[in-house]
Amino acid sequence: MRSLAALPLLAVVGVLAAPADINPALSNNSFVVSVGDGGYAYTPNTIVGAKPGDTILFEFRKGNHTVTQTSFADPCSPFINATTNTKGFDTGFMPFTEGSNELPFFQLKIMSTEPIWIACLQANHCQSGMVMAINPTADKTFEQFRDAAQGKTGTSSALARVATSSGWPALAGLGAMLMLLA
């Protein structure tokens, strides 16, 4: 296990055995999101009421998708904090092979009640509406976020898995810690 301190969200990337309904022991408040199972979709696409300490488990069930932190203002581009120049979390491409006995997953530990905006940055998936919101607000709704994403043009070919000098993906966000399981 490798860890980096002082990053805003706790994230874990790994593989679960057997792509059945797997729900490993998480915190008392956990949410499971299916990635790609219904086409270009996160199911559910909105989580309301996630609190610090809660866990979101993203299960990659079909295709080749990403779980990438974006912003409300720019739904189909990776999030970059303008003040600190730190990037948001990004799983990179997580392919799932039909018939595989392994289910790729990404685990996100919530560190605040602030909204988190997520998109799949596989070419044109975001523009097709493959977006998600955690704790959207009345002023910035999931529907507005999705509509903005679908109004975007182009592809995300510039998006590549961001790596640290150790070769591990750089998963950051709004202030906590990152952990990757090898």
XYZ file of C-alpha atoms in Angstrom:
182
model
C 0.000 0.000 0.000
C 1.260 3.479 -0.870
C -0.124 6.694 0.511
C 0.251 10.424 0.011
C -0.737 12.875 2.709
C -2.394 16.284 2.409
C -4.777 15.473 -0.428
C -8.490 16.192 -0.003
C -10.212 12.923 -0.770
C -9.319 9.413 0.197
C -9.331 7.202 -2.871
C -8.571 3.539 -3.350
C -8.272 1.784 -6.705
C -8.254 -1.968 -7.035
C -9.944 -5.090 -8.292
C -12.712 -7.054 -6.638
C -13.083 -10.750 -7.297
C -16.240 -11.975 -9.037
C -18.396 -9.314 -10.707
C -21.490 -10.273 -8.720
C -23.217 -8.001 -6.252
C -20.178 -7.335 -4.121
C -20.392 -4.879 -1.279
C -17.213 -5.080 0.807
C -17.250 -3.764 4.342
C -17.252 -0.004 4.076
C -18.061 2.764 6.536
C -21.479 2.913 8.159
C -22.659 5.151 5.344
C -21.636 3.724 2.018
C -22.903 4.113 -1.498
C -22.289 1.791 -4.447
C -22.205 3.229 -7.963
C -22.275 1.011 -11.040
C -20.095 2.406 -13.835
C -21.122 1.658 -17.412
C -23.641 -1.063 -16.619
C -26.488 0.844 -18.263
C -24.473 2.225 -21.175
C -22.894 5.644 -20.758
C -24.072 5.980 -17.168
C -23.195 6.054 -13.506
C -25.996 4.383 -11.546
C -27.090 6.204 -9.493
C -26.022 9.442 -11.150
C -26.690 11.572 -8.067
C -25.879 11.053 -4.394
C -27.369 13.533 -1.935
C -26.426 13.715 1.725
C -22.931 12.209 1.578
C -21.053 13.273 4.711
C -17.421 13.228 5.817
C -16.432 9.636 6.495
C -18.899 8.177 4.002
C -17.549 5.958 1.242
C -18.505 5.765 -2.421
C -17.577 2.499 -4.166
C -17.502 2.722 -7.965
C -17.787 -0.722 -9.611
C -16.683 -0.818 -13.256
C -19.147 -3.295 -14.786
C -19.022 -2.775 -18.572
C -16.774 -1.111 -21.108
C -13.766 1.117 -20.486
C -14.563 4.169 -18.381
C -13.050 6.696 -15.985
C -14.216 8.267 -12.751
C -12.726 11.730 -13.045
C -13.327 14.749 -10.838
C -14.424 17.713 -12.938
C -16.031 21.052 -12.124
C -19.553 22.392 -12.451
C -18.254 25.101 -14.799
C -16.373 22.659 -17.063
C -18.014 19.219 -16.817
C -15.909 17.415 -19.424
C -12.426 18.511 -18.331
C -10.358 17.256 -15.393
C -10.599 19.421 -12.276
C -7.593 21.601 -11.455
C -7.604 23.764 -8.334
C -6.687 27.222 -9.640
C -5.177 28.276 -6.312
C -2.967 25.261 -5.617
C -2.696 23.908 -9.183
C -3.547 20.409 -7.873
C -5.528 18.004 -9.983
C -8.677 16.261 -8.878
C -8.991 12.497 -8.673
C -8.886 10.460 -11.870
C -8.941 6.680 -12.096
C -7.598 6.628 -15.619
C -9.219 4.110 -17.929
C -10.625 1.099 -16.068
C -11.548 -1.569 -18.634
C -13.871 -4.426 -17.761
C -13.732 -7.569 -19.862
C -16.990 -9.484 -20.214
C -16.689 -12.865 -18.500
C -13.841 -11.703 -16.273
C -13.690 -12.926 -12.695
C -12.343 -9.561 -11.545
C -14.328 -6.389 -11.069
C -12.260 -3.176 -11.183
C -13.303 -0.657 -8.548
C -12.538 2.785 -7.195
C -13.294 3.706 -3.595
C -13.723 7.347 -2.621
C -13.825 8.553 0.989
C -15.864 11.728 1.407
C -14.053 14.445 3.365
C -16.566 17.336 3.194
C -20.166 18.082 2.230
C -19.088 20.248 -0.714
C -20.401 19.171 -4.146
C -18.228 16.793 -6.158
C -18.694 16.698 -9.933
C -17.659 13.561 -11.837
C -17.487 12.563 -15.501
C -16.238 9.730 -17.675
C -13.549 11.170 -19.915
C -13.494 8.323 -22.427
C -13.984 9.975 -25.847
C -17.473 11.539 -26.020
C -18.852 9.722 -22.948
C -19.152 12.942 -20.920
C -20.728 14.737 -23.868
C -23.217 11.847 -24.050
C -24.264 12.550 -20.465
C -22.037 10.136 -18.516
C -21.707 12.438 -15.522
C -22.475 12.264 -11.825
C -22.927 14.616 -8.878
C -22.287 14.057 -5.186
C -24.065 16.603 -2.975
C -25.330 18.921 -5.725
C -26.987 22.101 -4.452
C -30.221 23.912 -5.275
C -28.162 26.505 -7.173
C -26.002 23.964 -9.003
C -28.103 20.908 -9.796
C -27.228 17.595 -11.395
C -29.567 18.424 -14.293
C -27.717 21.699 -14.995
C -24.387 19.856 -14.817
C -25.562 17.111 -17.210
C -27.035 19.666 -19.617
C -23.762 21.610 -19.645
C -21.838 18.392 -20.343
C -24.105 17.478 -23.230
C -23.631 20.952 -24.686
C -19.859 20.416 -24.868
C -18.120 19.475 -28.104
C -14.941 17.603 -28.876
C -13.309 14.660 -27.176
C -11.113 14.121 -24.202
C -8.203 12.681 -26.145
C -5.879 14.991 -24.240
C -6.778 13.223 -21.011
C -4.188 10.685 -20.014
C -3.684 8.906 -16.743
C -1.754 11.340 -14.608
C 1.147 9.668 -12.853
C 3.451 10.638 -10.058
C 7.187 10.071 -10.316
C 6.592 6.619 -8.825
C 4.268 5.735 -11.703
C 1.133 5.666 -9.546
C -1.917 7.603 -10.751
C -2.278 11.012 -9.177
C -5.653 11.015 -7.473
C -6.208 14.244 -5.627
C -9.122 16.421 -4.788
C -10.168 18.917 -2.154
C -7.897 17.990 0.814
C -7.299 14.550 2.328
C -5.253 11.513 1.499
C -4.786 9.092 -1.373
C -4.226 5.384 -1.021
C -3.716 2.883 -3.808
C -3.741 -0.842 -3.314
C -1.333 -2.843 -5.417
